[in-house]
Every structure is written in structure tokens, then in C-alpha cells.
């Protein structure tokens, strides 16, 4: 197999290949659409009568089917062009958004969430593999950091668009706008340059086709980090409303601005000095952001917490994913990305439910809703600390695999 459109030689050091730019634009569009919708899913669940625990279940339910399709990702990428897989999975998510648009009950919302998860199970590792396929080895950390900016930029505008459109055109209209954005991304995906499948068509199913053992430690770290982050996405709007904070959607704007600053800088530092120089400091800052959220009472407090959260998570998450990708050779990048996203999916599945349970338990003891959310955010420091311990104890050895030495 060739080294890919971006090449891996010393003479080619730019990340801006045509294929990488295509994937970057698609990632931005899909992320905007998802965040438009995801911000409104908890709110619609409450409107339909869901408790805090049920809101957590609905928010995290997409991870059930995302995990369910993970065994199919590796074999599919060995037999089907990545751009065709990207188009097909974007289409599945489009159908999920249409399901949200017609939802009039919690079960219908859950069905849409499961459908969205089936698309997301393929979407994230396929886009990550396409991005890495179009990046030079020497600039991998920088490239993945820039690639992740699509989601970061979407964090600034996606929730704000969703929250602004919903009062004007309703939940149904907003979900259909998101579906239209995905339709455009689907058409663009078909034009992304990629290699022909590399796997022999006759190869039988193997667990190694969907799990890269080398990437298990980064996946465990991402389980804790992404799980904690999912608590922000699932409940911050409801928390702000419980406190009577207006314009809480600006939280996502503050978050995105600081991610846009932190990720490219962190990528360049990691490429030059090693991943370990950014991962542990990023985790410490991310943990501190939950303490700030627990103490937040005004919009200013939320904006500061969003900025700190963005700096912490925005630095360590793409670096841990880079560690997963660099643990294998190019032909297994989709499998390594798939493994890392198994950790993300499990975090998204478990943590919102656990966080919602904390809210309900604290409320059952007589606390008001705002206090219950405050205690919940303080509790989310625990998974971040656990993720940091896993990295410190096991991650450095894993990061040294295939040149991804955390110390440079």
C-alpha cells in the first residue's frame, strides 16, 4: 500500500493536502449538524416528560448501537472505500434527524438516538482514518489537532444555531435543518480522494479486525475523559436554566474559542516534544473545570468554566487519539481509531446515566435542582482523575509504541 495522498517522506511536511481539506470541511458540517441536534435532545426529552435519569438515558443511548456496529467497522474498511462508507453513514444519521423531527414520545426519541448511534459508530473512525490517511507521519499530531478543530468550531456555532432556531421554527424545523446539512455533507463525501480497500476479500472475521490491542490503553483513557465531557453536553443547558442564567448557549461559544486556540498549539508542541508534555497538564486543567462548573452561578462563571474545560479537554483528547493512531501502522489506522472510539462510546453510554443518577439522588435528599447539578459536576472530577492515573501508570509505555514516545 502506498503511504497515502499526503505522503510520509521528509520532503512533504505540509498537512494541507486536497484530501485532508475535504475531510476537514465535511467534519465541520457534520459536527455543526450534530451539535445543533444534540443540544436540543435533552430539552425535548424534558418537554416530553422525562426525568433527569431518563434524560441521561436518552442522551447516552446512541452509544448502544455505536458500540454494536463497532465489530463491523474494521472488516468494512478493508472491503469498501472509506469515502463511500462516510457517505453511507452520513445518510443513516440523516434518517435519525428526520426521526427526531417526527418524535412525539420518549420511545420515538430513543429510536432516533439508536439510529444516530449506528451511523456514528462508523462515522468517527472512518473520518479519523481518512484524515490520518491524508497526513504526513511527521505532522500527525498537528494534523489531528487541526482536524479536531472542525468539532471545536462547531461547538461555537452548532448549539447556538440550534437554540436560536428552536424558538423560531420549533424542534421539528430545527431537526430538519440539521438533516439538510447532513445531506450536503453526504454529497461532499463522495468526492473525497481515498485509496482502494487493502484487505483481501476472502479474509474471515477476526477480533483483530475491529480492536487494536496496541490502542486499548488510549481507549480506556478516552472512556474516562469523554465520559466526563458527556456530562457537560448532556446537562449544562439544564443546569444554567435551573440557575436562571440567560444566554447559556454562550457557554459553548466560549468553549469553542479556547479549543480553537489550544488544539493547534498543543499539536505543534506534541510533535516537537512528545505527547506527554500536553496530556497530563491537559487532564489537570480539565479536572479543574468541573470544580468551576460546580461553583458556577452567573453567566460569567459559566463562560470561564467553558474556557477552562475547552483548554483542558481540547489539549488532551486529540493527543490521546494521536497516541492510538500512532500505535499501529497505516493499514490499521481505521482499526486503531475504531478502538479509541469504543472507549468514547462506552463513556458516552455510562457517564450521562451515572451523572443523571447523581442529580436524582441528591434531589431525593431535599436539594433543589441547581444544587443537584452542582454536586453532579463536582462528582465528574473522579473519572478525569481515573483517566489520568491510567495514562500515568500504563499510557507512557503504550505511547512509545511505533515512535509515539510521550517524552519526544
mmCIF file of C-alpha atoms in Angstrom:
data_model
loop_
_atom_site.group_PDB
_atom_site.id
_atom_site.type_symbol
_atom_site.label_atom_id
_atom_site.label_comp_id
_atom_site.label_asym_id
_atom_site.label_seq_id
_atom_site.Cartn_x
_atom_site.Cartn_y
_atom_site.Cartn_z
ATOM 1 C CA UNK A 1 0.000 0.000 0.000
ATOM 2 C CA UNK A 2 1.225 3.486 -0.739
ATOM 3 C CA UNK A 3 1.787 5.957 2.040
ATOM 4 C CA UNK A 4 -1.293 7.891 1.053
ATOM 5 C CA UNK A 5 -2.141 11.132 -0.629
ATOM 6 C CA UNK A 6 -0.261 13.177 1.912
ATOM 7 C CA UNK A 7 2.858 11.086 1.722
ATOM 8 C CA UNK A 8 5.149 10.236 4.584
ATOM 9 C CA UNK A 9 8.533 11.421 3.289
ATOM 10 C CA UNK A 10 10.704 14.048 4.891
ATOM 11 C CA UNK A 11 10.219 16.473 1.988
ATOM 12 C CA UNK A 12 6.463 16.670 2.470
ATOM 13 C CA UNK A 13 5.725 18.451 5.724
ATOM 14 C CA UNK A 14 2.523 20.360 4.979
ATOM 15 C CA UNK A 15 -0.763 18.984 6.278
ATOM 16 C CA UNK A 16 -2.840 20.798 3.648
ATOM 17 C CA UNK A 17 -3.414 18.097 1.043
ATOM 18 C CA UNK A 18 -6.618 18.216 -1.012
ATOM 19 C CA UNK A 19 -7.972 15.115 0.705
ATOM 20 C CA UNK A 20 -7.337 16.495 4.187
ATOM 21 C CA UNK A 21 -9.110 19.757 3.358
ATOM 22 C CA UNK A 22 -12.120 17.807 2.045
ATOM 23 C CA UNK A 23 -12.366 15.767 5.252
ATOM 24 C CA UNK A 24 -11.886 18.877 7.373
ATOM 25 C CA UNK A 25 -14.845 20.644 5.716
ATOM 26 C CA UNK A 26 -17.089 17.566 5.994
ATOM 27 C CA UNK A 27 -16.145 17.156 9.661
ATOM 28 C CA UNK A 28 -17.138 20.770 10.309
ATOM 29 C CA UNK A 29 -20.536 20.373 8.618
ATOM 30 C CA UNK A 30 -21.385 17.077 10.305
ATOM 31 C CA UNK A 31 -20.276 18.397 13.706
ATOM 32 C CA UNK A 32 -22.417 21.530 13.339
ATOM 33 C CA UNK A 33 -25.467 19.422 12.486
ATOM 34 C CA UNK A 34 -24.888 17.014 15.369
ATOM 35 C CA UNK A 35 -24.396 19.739 17.959
ATOM 36 C CA UNK A 36 -27.472 21.602 16.726
ATOM 37 C CA UNK A 37 -29.475 18.468 17.416
ATOM 38 C CA UNK A 38 -27.680 17.116 20.486
ATOM 39 C CA UNK A 39 -28.186 20.362 22.402
ATOM 40 C CA UNK A 40 -31.950 20.115 21.863
ATOM 41 C CA UNK A 41 -32.382 16.390 22.572
ATOM 42 C CA UNK A 42 -32.292 16.780 26.405
ATOM 43 C CA UNK A 43 -34.616 19.793 26.220
ATOM 44 C CA UNK A 44 -37.155 17.936 24.069
ATOM 45 C CA UNK A 45 -36.927 14.933 26.396
ATOM 46 C CA UNK A 46 -37.869 17.189 29.327
ATOM 47 C CA UNK A 47 -40.754 18.659 27.310
ATOM 48 C CA UNK A 48 -41.970 15.109 26.690
ATOM 49 C CA UNK A 49 -41.917 14.400 30.431
ATOM 50 C CA UNK A 50 -38.519 12.748 31.038
ATOM 51 C CA UNK A 51 -36.894 12.726 34.495
ATOM 52 C CA UNK A 52 -33.192 13.547 34.975
ATOM 53 C CA UNK A 53 -32.284 9.856 34.799
ATOM 54 C CA UNK A 54 -34.301 9.360 31.602
ATOM 55 C CA UNK A 55 -32.677 12.473 30.101
ATOM 56 C CA UNK A 56 -29.318 10.823 30.791
ATOM 57 C CA UNK A 57 -30.505 7.570 29.221
ATOM 58 C CA UNK A 58 -31.761 9.354 26.087
ATOM 59 C CA UNK A 59 -28.584 11.439 25.827
ATOM 60 C CA UNK A 60 -26.303 8.408 26.053
ATOM 61 C CA UNK A 61 -28.438 5.839 24.228
ATOM 62 C CA UNK A 62 -26.730 6.408 20.860
ATOM 63 C CA UNK A 63 -23.677 4.657 22.327
ATOM 64 C CA UNK A 64 -25.590 1.345 22.445
ATOM 65 C CA UNK A 65 -25.774 0.992 18.671
ATOM 66 C CA UNK A 66 -22.463 2.784 18.153
ATOM 67 C CA UNK A 67 -20.839 0.002 20.158
ATOM 68 C CA UNK A 68 -22.969 -2.616 18.420
ATOM 69 C CA UNK A 69 -21.655 -1.743 14.960
ATOM 70 C CA UNK A 70 -18.013 -1.421 16.040
ATOM 71 C CA UNK A 71 -17.177 -5.052 15.064
ATOM 72 C CA UNK A 72 -18.244 -4.208 11.502
ATOM 73 C CA UNK A 73 -16.014 -1.151 11.072
ATOM 74 C CA UNK A 74 -12.694 -2.930 10.547
ATOM 75 C CA UNK A 75 -13.988 -5.514 8.034
ATOM 76 C CA UNK A 76 -15.948 -2.802 6.211
ATOM 77 C CA UNK A 77 -12.920 -0.524 5.835
ATOM 78 C CA UNK A 78 -10.970 -3.465 4.391
ATOM 79 C CA UNK A 79 -13.592 -4.019 1.674
ATOM 80 C CA UNK A 80 -15.300 -0.672 0.986
ATOM 81 C CA UNK A 81 -13.766 2.667 0.063
ATOM 82 C CA UNK A 82 -13.677 4.999 3.041
ATOM 83 C CA UNK A 83 -15.419 7.818 1.176
ATOM 84 C CA UNK A 84 -18.334 5.509 0.329
ATOM 85 C CA UNK A 85 -18.565 4.423 3.972
ATOM 86 C CA UNK A 86 -18.551 8.069 5.022
ATOM 87 C CA UNK A 87 -21.402 8.900 2.633
ATOM 88 C CA UNK A 88 -23.467 5.904 3.745
ATOM 89 C CA UNK A 89 -23.100 6.544 7.455
ATOM 90 C CA UNK A 90 -23.896 10.232 6.994
ATOM 91 C CA UNK A 91 -27.107 9.097 5.317
ATOM 92 C CA UNK A 92 -28.003 6.917 8.308
ATOM 93 C CA UNK A 93 -27.580 9.900 10.627
ATOM 94 C CA UNK A 94 -29.736 11.989 8.308
ATOM 95 C CA UNK A 95 -32.548 9.463 8.831
ATOM 96 C CA UNK A 96 -32.035 9.735 12.582
ATOM 97 C CA UNK A 97 -32.523 13.504 12.448
ATOM 98 C CA UNK A 98 -35.748 13.029 10.489
ATOM 99 C CA UNK A 99 -36.887 10.626 13.223
ATOM 100 C CA UNK A 100 -36.265 13.337 15.850
ATOM 101 C CA UNK A 101 -38.304 15.731 13.738
ATOM 102 C CA UNK A 102 -41.400 13.495 13.955
ATOM 103 C CA UNK A 103 -40.865 12.337 17.560
ATOM 104 C CA UNK A 104 -43.848 12.812 19.845
ATOM 105 C CA UNK A 105 -42.756 10.473 22.667
ATOM 106 C CA UNK A 106 -39.670 9.302 24.527
ATOM 107 C CA UNK A 107 -39.643 5.874 22.782
ATOM 108 C CA UNK A 108 -39.550 7.546 19.341
ATOM 109 C CA UNK A 109 -36.690 9.777 20.506
ATOM 110 C CA UNK A 110 -34.861 6.689 21.744
ATOM 111 C CA UNK A 111 -35.343 5.045 18.341
ATOM 112 C CA UNK A 112 -33.814 8.081 16.655
ATOM 113 C CA UNK A 113 -30.943 8.063 19.141
ATOM 114 C CA UNK A 114 -30.231 4.401 18.395
ATOM 115 C CA UNK A 115 -30.290 5.109 14.658
ATOM 116 C CA UNK A 116 -27.923 8.033 15.120
ATOM 117 C CA UNK A 117 -25.585 5.806 17.102
ATOM 118 C CA UNK A 118 -25.476 3.260 14.284
ATOM 119 C CA UNK A 119 -24.239 5.999 11.956
ATOM 120 C CA UNK A 120 -21.826 7.447 14.497
ATOM 121 C CA UNK A 121 -20.296 4.016 15.096
ATOM 122 C CA UNK A 122 -18.880 4.189 11.578
ATOM 123 C CA UNK A 123 -18.631 7.955 11.158
ATOM 124 C CA UNK A 124 -15.981 8.874 13.714
ATOM 125 C CA UNK A 125 -13.369 6.166 12.969
ATOM 126 C CA UNK A 126 -13.884 6.472 9.202
ATOM 127 C CA UNK A 127 -13.359 10.255 9.249
ATOM 128 C CA UNK A 128 -10.374 9.881 11.575
ATOM 129 C CA UNK A 129 -8.860 7.244 9.252
ATOM 130 C CA UNK A 130 -9.469 9.438 6.193
ATOM 131 C CA UNK A 131 -7.797 12.358 7.947
ATOM 132 C CA UNK A 132 -4.749 10.321 9.004
ATOM 133 C CA UNK A 133 -4.528 8.773 5.516
ATOM 134 C CA UNK A 134 -4.023 12.268 4.115
ATOM 135 C CA UNK A 135 -1.454 13.417 6.695
ATOM 136 C CA UNK A 136 2.348 13.043 6.761
ATOM 137 C CA UNK A 137 3.725 10.987 9.649
ATOM 138 C CA UNK A 138 5.903 13.834 10.895
ATOM 139 C CA UNK A 139 2.891 16.135 11.265
ATOM 140 C CA UNK A 140 0.366 13.632 12.595
ATOM 141 C CA UNK A 141 -0.258 15.284 15.983
ATOM 142 C CA UNK A 142 -0.577 18.717 14.376
ATOM 143 C CA UNK A 143 -2.896 17.367 11.680
ATOM 144 C CA UNK A 144 -5.177 15.534 14.080
ATOM 145 C CA UNK A 145 -5.287 18.646 16.248
ATOM 146 C CA UNK A 146 -6.375 20.736 13.252
ATOM 147 C CA UNK A 147 -8.851 18.037 12.180
ATOM 148 C CA UNK A 148 -10.463 18.145 15.611
ATOM 149 C CA UNK A 149 -10.973 21.898 15.175
ATOM 150 C CA UNK A 150 -13.974 21.092 12.976
ATOM 151 C CA UNK A 151 -15.808 19.837 16.028
ATOM 152 C CA UNK A 152 -14.415 22.686 18.104
ATOM 153 C CA UNK A 153 -15.660 25.329 15.685
ATOM 154 C CA UNK A 154 -18.994 23.528 15.527
ATOM 155 C CA UNK A 155 -19.192 23.747 19.318
ATOM 156 C CA UNK A 156 -19.209 27.519 18.977
ATOM 157 C CA UNK A 157 -21.946 27.701 16.372
ATOM 158 C CA UNK A 158 -23.887 24.418 16.439
ATOM 159 C CA UNK A 159 -25.591 24.732 19.851
ATOM 160 C CA UNK A 160 -26.121 28.455 19.330
ATOM 161 C CA UNK A 161 -27.819 27.821 15.981
ATOM 162 C CA UNK A 162 -29.990 25.087 17.461
ATOM 163 C CA UNK A 163 -31.010 27.145 20.483
ATOM 164 C CA UNK A 164 -31.722 30.178 18.274
ATOM 165 C CA UNK A 165 -33.723 28.260 15.653
ATOM 166 C CA UNK A 166 -35.873 26.222 18.022
ATOM 167 C CA UNK A 167 -37.984 29.132 19.349
ATOM 168 C CA UNK A 168 -38.499 30.351 15.768
ATOM 169 C CA UNK A 169 -39.168 27.190 13.748
ATOM 170 C CA UNK A 170 -39.710 24.654 16.534
ATOM 171 C CA UNK A 171 -37.991 21.384 17.310
ATOM 172 C CA UNK A 172 -39.162 19.729 14.081
ATOM 173 C CA UNK A 173 -37.902 22.526 11.835
ATOM 174 C CA UNK A 174 -34.542 22.672 13.615
ATOM 175 C CA UNK A 175 -34.002 18.926 13.290
ATOM 176 C CA UNK A 176 -34.841 19.132 9.577
ATOM 177 C CA UNK A 177 -32.302 21.929 9.103
ATOM 178 C CA UNK A 178 -29.698 19.624 10.653
ATOM 179 C CA UNK A 179 -30.789 16.854 8.267
ATOM 180 C CA UNK A 180 -30.292 19.195 5.311
ATOM 181 C CA UNK A 181 -26.734 19.986 6.430
ATOM 182 C CA UNK A 182 -26.025 16.261 6.581
ATOM 183 C CA UNK A 183 -27.411 15.897 3.070
ATOM 184 C CA UNK A 184 -24.816 18.351 1.758
ATOM 185 C CA UNK A 185 -22.062 16.537 3.694
ATOM 186 C CA UNK A 186 -23.178 13.238 2.148
ATOM 187 C CA UNK A 187 -22.708 14.595 -1.367
ATOM 188 C CA UNK A 188 -19.302 16.055 -0.491
ATOM 189 C CA UNK A 189 -18.153 12.743 0.992
ATOM 190 C CA UNK A 190 -18.449 11.035 -2.359
ATOM 191 C CA UNK A 191 -15.731 13.375 -3.722
ATOM 192 C CA UNK A 192 -13.124 12.704 -1.018
ATOM 193 C CA UNK A 193 -9.997 11.062 -2.511
ATOM 194 C CA UNK A 194 -9.037 7.775 -0.872
ATOM 195 C CA UNK A 195 -7.254 4.510 -1.518
ATOM 196 C CA UNK A 196 -8.881 1.320 -2.717
ATOM 197 C CA UNK A 197 -9.620 -1.171 0.102
ATOM 198 C CA UNK A 198 -6.469 -3.012 1.200
ATOM 199 C CA UNK A 199 -7.914 -6.080 2.908
ATOM 200 C CA UNK A 200 -8.191 -9.375 0.995
ATOM 201 C CA UNK A 201 -11.831 -10.060 0.215
ATOM 202 C CA UNK A 202 -11.579 -13.636 1.395
ATOM 203 C CA UNK A 203 -10.288 -12.925 4.909
ATOM 204 C CA UNK A 204 -12.571 -14.246 7.601
ATOM 205 C CA UNK A 205 -13.825 -12.363 10.611
ATOM 206 C CA UNK A 206 -11.286 -11.790 13.389
ATOM 207 C CA UNK A 207 -11.414 -9.774 16.577
ATOM 208 C CA UNK A 208 -8.244 -8.045 15.343
ATOM 209 C CA UNK A 209 -10.330 -6.580 12.527
ATOM 210 C CA UNK A 210 -12.111 -4.264 14.961
ATOM 211 C CA UNK A 211 -9.836 -3.997 18.014
ATOM 212 C CA UNK A 212 -6.183 -2.958 18.014
ATOM 213 C CA UNK A 213 -4.618 -4.225 21.227
ATOM 214 C CA UNK A 214 -1.982 -1.508 20.927
ATOM 215 C CA UNK A 215 -4.709 1.150 21.250
ATOM 216 C CA UNK A 216 -6.530 -0.285 24.279
ATOM 217 C CA UNK A 217 -4.814 1.945 26.857
ATOM 218 C CA UNK A 218 -5.679 5.158 24.958
ATOM 219 C CA UNK A 219 -9.241 3.820 24.625
ATOM 220 C CA UNK A 220 -9.518 3.347 28.391
ATOM 221 C CA UNK A 221 -8.210 6.874 28.978
ATOM 222 C CA UNK A 222 -10.751 8.228 26.479
ATOM 223 C CA UNK A 223 -13.528 6.319 28.253
ATOM 224 C CA UNK A 224 -12.978 8.435 31.349
ATOM 225 C CA UNK A 225 -12.288 11.737 29.576
ATOM 226 C CA UNK A 226 -15.105 11.553 27.014
ATOM 227 C CA UNK A 227 -17.485 10.221 29.658
ATOM 228 C CA UNK A 228 -16.831 13.222 31.867
ATOM 229 C CA UNK A 229 -17.202 15.560 28.883
ATOM 230 C CA UNK A 230 -20.551 13.982 28.015
ATOM 231 C CA UNK A 231 -21.835 15.235 31.356
ATOM 232 C CA UNK A 232 -21.139 18.775 30.183
ATOM 233 C CA UNK A 233 -23.034 18.307 26.931
ATOM 234 C CA UNK A 234 -25.989 16.490 28.475
ATOM 235 C CA UNK A 235 -26.735 18.809 31.397
ATOM 236 C CA UNK A 236 -25.088 22.231 31.142
ATOM 237 C CA UNK A 237 -28.082 23.891 29.447
ATOM 238 C CA UNK A 238 -30.469 22.422 32.035
ATOM 239 C CA UNK A 239 -28.091 23.461 34.838
ATOM 240 C CA UNK A 240 -27.942 27.036 33.548
ATOM 241 C CA UNK A 241 -31.723 27.207 33.230
ATOM 242 C CA UNK A 242 -32.137 25.884 36.784
ATOM 243 C CA UNK A 243 -29.976 28.779 37.976
ATOM 244 C CA UNK A 244 -31.920 31.269 35.856
ATOM 245 C CA UNK A 245 -28.878 32.061 33.702
ATOM 246 C CA UNK A 246 -29.860 33.590 30.369
ATOM 247 C CA UNK A 247 -27.914 33.033 27.138
ATOM 248 C CA UNK A 248 -26.421 29.802 28.498
ATOM 249 C CA UNK A 249 -25.686 28.819 24.883
ATOM 250 C CA UNK A 250 -22.710 31.212 25.062
ATOM 251 C CA UNK A 251 -21.030 28.537 27.196
ATOM 252 C CA UNK A 252 -20.436 26.568 24.007
ATOM 253 C CA UNK A 253 -19.091 29.639 22.260
ATOM 254 C CA UNK A 254 -16.527 30.249 24.993
ATOM 255 C CA UNK A 255 -15.651 26.562 24.893
ATOM 256 C CA UNK A 256 -15.079 26.581 21.144
ATOM 257 C CA UNK A 257 -12.969 29.753 21.083
ATOM 258 C CA UNK A 258 -10.479 28.286 23.541
ATOM 259 C CA UNK A 259 -10.400 24.916 21.781
ATOM 260 C CA UNK A 260 -9.605 26.705 18.529
ATOM 261 C CA UNK A 261 -6.618 28.280 20.253
ATOM 262 C CA UNK A 262 -5.425 25.318 22.304
ATOM 263 C CA UNK A 263 -5.542 22.405 19.856
ATOM 264 C CA UNK A 264 -3.198 23.659 17.102
ATOM 265 C CA UNK A 265 -0.692 24.887 19.684
ATOM 266 C CA UNK A 266 -0.867 21.613 21.615
ATOM 267 C CA UNK A 267 -0.409 19.625 18.395
ATOM 268 C CA UNK A 268 2.760 21.512 17.476
ATOM 269 C CA UNK A 269 4.164 21.089 21.000
ATOM 270 C CA UNK A 270 3.353 17.366 20.949
ATOM 271 C CA UNK A 271 5.002 16.883 17.534
ATOM 272 C CA UNK A 272 8.166 18.563 18.780
ATOM 273 C CA UNK A 273 8.458 17.490 22.429
ATOM 274 C CA UNK A 274 6.227 14.412 22.783
ATOM 275 C CA UNK A 275 2.616 13.701 23.655
ATOM 276 C CA UNK A 276 3.290 13.505 27.396
ATOM 277 C CA UNK A 277 4.100 17.211 27.509
ATOM 278 C CA UNK A 278 0.454 18.074 26.822
ATOM 279 C CA UNK A 279 -1.641 15.109 28.004
ATOM 280 C CA UNK A 280 -1.148 15.282 31.778
ATOM 281 C CA UNK A 281 -1.350 19.099 32.042
ATOM 282 C CA UNK A 282 -4.469 18.984 29.884
ATOM 283 C CA UNK A 283 -6.102 16.453 32.185
ATOM 284 C CA UNK A 284 -5.323 18.552 35.273
ATOM 285 C CA UNK A 285 -6.905 21.635 33.704
ATOM 286 C CA UNK A 286 -9.916 19.584 32.544
ATOM 287 C CA UNK A 287 -10.479 18.306 36.095
ATOM 288 C CA UNK A 288 -10.331 21.872 37.435
ATOM 289 C CA UNK A 289 -13.073 22.922 35.003
ATOM 290 C CA UNK A 290 -15.609 20.688 36.766
ATOM 291 C CA UNK A 291 -14.872 22.369 40.077
ATOM 292 C CA UNK A 292 -15.563 25.710 38.369
ATOM 293 C CA UNK A 293 -18.803 24.360 36.888
ATOM 294 C CA UNK A 294 -19.916 23.121 40.305
ATOM 295 C CA UNK A 295 -19.408 26.636 41.697
ATOM 296 C CA UNK A 296 -20.902 28.484 38.707
ATOM 297 C CA UNK A 297 -23.821 30.804 39.444
ATOM 298 C CA UNK A 298 -23.639 33.515 36.772
ATOM 299 C CA UNK A 299 -23.119 33.597 33.020
ATOM 300 C CA UNK A 300 -19.579 34.868 33.586
ATOM 301 C CA UNK A 301 -18.871 31.855 35.793
ATOM 302 C CA UNK A 302 -20.114 29.531 33.040
ATOM 303 C CA UNK A 303 -18.024 31.265 30.385
ATOM 304 C CA UNK A 304 -14.874 30.918 32.483
ATOM 305 C CA UNK A 305 -15.663 27.256 33.177
ATOM 306 C CA UNK A 306 -16.277 26.660 29.474
ATOM 307 C CA UNK A 307 -12.941 28.236 28.566
ATOM 308 C CA UNK A 308 -11.050 26.146 31.123
ATOM 309 C CA UNK A 309 -12.870 22.967 30.083
ATOM 310 C CA UNK A 310 -12.041 23.658 26.445
ATOM 311 C CA UNK A 311 -8.388 24.211 27.160
ATOM 312 C CA UNK A 312 -8.100 21.008 29.177
ATOM 313 C CA UNK A 313 -10.159 18.627 27.058
ATOM 314 C CA UNK A 314 -9.104 20.321 23.832
ATOM 315 C CA UNK A 315 -5.450 19.644 24.629
ATOM 316 C CA UNK A 316 -5.563 16.073 25.947
ATOM 317 C CA UNK A 317 -8.316 14.406 23.850
ATOM 318 C CA UNK A 318 -6.733 14.739 20.371
ATOM 319 C CA UNK A 319 -3.320 13.890 21.831
ATOM 320 C CA UNK A 320 -4.650 10.630 23.289
ATOM 321 C CA UNK A 321 -6.286 9.831 19.936
ATOM 322 C CA UNK A 322 -2.998 10.536 18.171
ATOM 323 C CA UNK A 323 -1.337 8.091 20.573
ATOM 324 C CA UNK A 324 -3.882 5.457 19.491
ATOM 325 C CA UNK A 325 -3.315 6.109 15.771
ATOM 326 C CA UNK A 326 0.472 6.072 16.089
ATOM 327 C CA UNK A 327 0.414 2.729 17.914
ATOM 328 C CA UNK A 328 -0.238 0.870 14.624
ATOM 329 C CA UNK A 329 0.900 1.075 11.009
ATOM 330 C CA UNK A 330 -1.072 2.953 8.346
ATOM 331 C CA UNK A 331 -3.009 -0.100 7.176
ATOM 332 C CA UNK A 332 -4.616 -0.477 10.623
ATOM 333 C CA UNK A 333 -5.370 3.189 11.381
ATOM 334 C CA UNK A 334 -9.126 2.665 10.952
ATOM 335 C CA UNK A 335 -8.992 -0.230 13.425
ATOM 336 C CA UNK A 336 -6.989 1.834 15.931
ATOM 337 C CA UNK A 337 -9.423 4.736 15.538
ATOM 338 C CA UNK A 338 -12.293 2.302 15.997
ATOM 339 C CA UNK A 339 -10.695 1.005 19.208
ATOM 340 C CA UNK A 340 -10.294 4.512 20.588
ATOM 341 C CA UNK A 341 -13.928 5.270 19.842
ATOM 342 C CA UNK A 342 -15.064 2.152 21.689
ATOM 343 C CA UNK A 343 -13.744 3.906 24.791
ATOM 344 C CA UNK A 344 -15.532 7.118 23.789
ATOM 345 C CA UNK A 345 -18.814 5.264 23.167
ATOM 346 C CA UNK A 346 -18.685 3.463 26.495
ATOM 347 C CA UNK A 347 -18.016 6.763 28.240
ATOM 348 C CA UNK A 348 -20.967 8.398 26.497
ATOM 349 C CA UNK A 349 -23.151 5.425 27.388
ATOM 350 C CA UNK A 350 -22.260 5.112 31.065
ATOM 351 C CA UNK A 351 -21.462 8.601 32.327
ATOM 352 C CA UNK A 352 -24.646 10.537 31.433
ATOM 353 C CA UNK A 353 -26.728 7.879 33.170
ATOM 354 C CA UNK A 354 -24.428 7.934 36.197
ATOM 355 C CA UNK A 355 -24.497 11.741 36.223
ATOM 356 C CA UNK A 356 -28.289 11.806 35.985
ATOM 357 C CA UNK A 357 -28.462 9.326 38.849
ATOM 358 C CA UNK A 358 -26.376 11.683 40.990
ATOM 359 C CA UNK A 359 -28.788 14.523 40.213
ATOM 360 C CA UNK A 360 -31.797 12.386 41.177
ATOM 361 C CA UNK A 361 -30.132 11.037 44.332
ATOM 362 C CA UNK A 362 -29.148 14.492 45.584
ATOM 363 C CA UNK A 363 -32.595 15.851 44.736
ATOM 364 C CA UNK A 364 -34.234 12.996 46.636
ATOM 365 C CA UNK A 365 -32.453 14.226 49.768
ATOM 366 C CA UNK A 366 -34.189 17.597 49.504
ATOM 367 C CA UNK A 367 -31.701 19.636 47.473
ATOM 368 C CA UNK A 368 -33.002 21.966 44.797
ATOM 369 C CA UNK A 369 -32.287 21.250 41.129
ATOM 370 C CA UNK A 370 -29.417 23.707 40.808
ATOM 371 C CA UNK A 371 -27.638 22.240 43.842
ATOM 372 C CA UNK A 372 -28.152 18.731 42.474
ATOM 373 C CA UNK A 373 -26.454 19.654 39.205
ATOM 374 C CA UNK A 374 -23.642 21.358 41.123
ATOM 375 C CA UNK A 375 -22.911 18.175 43.103
ATOM 376 C CA UNK A 376 -23.033 16.156 39.897
ATOM 377 C CA UNK A 377 -20.368 18.296 38.209
ATOM 378 C CA UNK A 378 -18.131 18.035 41.247
ATOM 379 C CA UNK A 379 -18.503 14.235 41.082
ATOM 380 C CA UNK A 380 -17.329 14.244 37.453
ATOM 381 C CA UNK A 381 -13.838 15.148 38.631
ATOM 382 C CA UNK A 382 -13.482 11.470 39.607
ATOM 383 C CA UNK A 383 -13.446 9.944 36.093
ATOM 384 C CA UNK A 384 -10.952 12.572 34.906
ATOM 385 C CA UNK A 385 -8.583 11.671 37.760
ATOM 386 C CA UNK A 386 -9.016 7.972 36.975
ATOM 387 C CA UNK A 387 -8.159 8.603 33.320
ATOM 388 C CA UNK A 388 -5.031 10.461 34.357
ATOM 389 C CA UNK A 389 -3.960 7.580 36.616
ATOM 390 C CA UNK A 390 -4.411 5.069 33.781
ATOM 391 C CA UNK A 391 -2.261 7.193 31.495
ATOM 392 C CA UNK A 392 0.467 7.782 34.075
ATOM 393 C CA UNK A 393 0.658 4.104 35.057
ATOM 394 C CA UNK A 394 0.189 2.441 31.653
ATOM 395 C CA UNK A 395 -0.054 5.055 28.913
ATOM 396 C CA UNK A 396 3.579 6.108 28.658
ATOM 397 C CA UNK A 397 4.655 2.591 27.750
ATOM 398 C CA UNK A 398 1.863 2.360 25.147
ATOM 399 C CA UNK A 399 2.695 5.801 23.750
ATOM 400 C CA UNK A 400 6.275 4.723 22.974
ATOM 401 C CA UNK A 401 4.986 2.116 20.522
ATOM 402 C CA UNK A 402 5.921 2.876 16.902
ATOM 403 C CA UNK A 403 7.585 6.209 17.675
ATOM 404 C CA UNK A 404 4.812 7.826 19.771
ATOM 405 C CA UNK A 405 7.130 8.389 22.719
ATOM 406 C CA UNK A 406 5.296 10.657 25.177
ATOM 407 C CA UNK A 407 8.533 12.402 26.056
ATOM 408 C CA UNK A 408 9.520 13.103 22.489
#
